[in-house]
């Protein structure tokens, strides 16, 4: 070719995946761009976005819903995170925050800064700002409401979780028999866990408070396993309301410390599973949601025994069940519609 030694033109520039990158005259070839690989967590493709007032309000509403769910025995904040489409970004951000704290503890500021870059601050700031007060208010008031309106509460939540089963299952790429087996195992585990006898209410020891907090906050990011229900099982839930109302800082401090340690450790495991074994993890989450329906069955006797409904109860509670079902379907359709409007790549962290 004229103008080139040997008559050959230089090879066109190529991107990281080998694709030819078009170059316009007078415009330099673009540099390498980030590529999401099978070994890279999806949330690392987009480490954050612009926090607009509208987006902040949406994330705050998600935080309120997650906080209310976490304060209610029988439903997990992780379930709501799946429903509203922020689950993987949430887990990735928590894992990144844990790595950042670990870097600071080890006096490695560069590691801490690199980890902090992976936190979705545009999501986490409004979500946590709305969620944390909602959890505290929920612990203070939900106990009395549950005692008065237990069956209606359970009916709504049963419909909500039942409709949520499709959310993790649809994220499995090619469904196989192994996914069904894993989902069945998760369902059995959650069914057994939610049927454990409750510990008698009383003043729990602080070591038990720390242990229960670690388990409860780990369950916060695990759909299908209610952190509040674990607090009930361990005999700590009934002490939460009085501790919040009386500002028992010793109790609350131990609870916060134990919870943060458990959350950081469990988020590391969960982020690894989502990165390396995504489809199997989603199958497990589906099973956990299915098994957790036992805790939400509206008709329960002493010791959590499952009862058959009476016709009069069905007439009253079926509309509430349908409302929970319809609410998740509407939220899912809205989330899908919003996802289609986002630029390519921004949905990777969903």
Coordinates of N, CA and C in Angstrom, one line a residue, residues 37 48 57 67 110 144-145 184 188 193 196 256 260 266 277 298 312 332:
X37 N -14.9 -10.2 33.1 CA -14.6 -11.5 32.8 C -15.3 -12.5 33.8
X48 N -19.7 2.7 40.7 CA -20.6 3.7 41.2 C -21.1 4.6 40.1
X57 N -33.7 9.3 46.0 CA -35.1 9.1 46.6 C -35.5 7.6 46.4
X67 N -35.2 -2.1 55.6 CA -35.2 -1.9 57.0 C -36.4 -2.5 57.7
X110 N -3.1 2.0 50.5 CA -3.4 1.8 49.0 C -4.4 0.7 48.8
X144 N -45.3 -5.1 69.1 CA -46.7 -5.0 69.5 C -47.7 -5.2 68.3
X145 N -47.3 -4.7 67.1 CA -48.1 -4.9 65.9 C -48.2 -6.3 65.5
X184 N -33.4 -27.6 46.2 CA -34.1 -28.5 47.1 C -33.4 -28.6 48.4
X188 N -34.9 -27.4 52.1 CA -35.0 -28.2 53.3 C -34.3 -27.5 54.5
X193 N -34.6 -24.8 59.6 CA -34.2 -23.7 60.4 C -35.3 -22.8 61.0
X196 N -37.2 -24.2 64.1 CA -36.5 -24.4 65.4 C -37.3 -23.8 66.5
X256 N -23.9 -4.0 67.7 CA -23.4 -3.5 66.4 C -22.0 -4.1 66.1
X260 N -21.3 -6.3 62.7 CA -20.4 -5.9 61.7 C -19.3 -6.9 61.4
X266 N -19.2 -12.8 56.3 CA -20.1 -13.5 55.5 C -20.2 -12.9 54.1
X277 N -19.4 -19.1 41.5 CA -20.4 -20.1 41.3 C -21.8 -19.4 41.3
X298 N -49.6 -18.2 57.6 CA -50.4 -17.4 58.5 C -51.0 -18.2 59.6
X312 N -63.4 -19.0 56.9 CA -63.6 -17.6 57.3 C -62.3 -16.9 57.2
X332 N -41.2 -6.0 40.2 CA -40.3 -6.7 39.3 C -40.5 -6.1 37.9

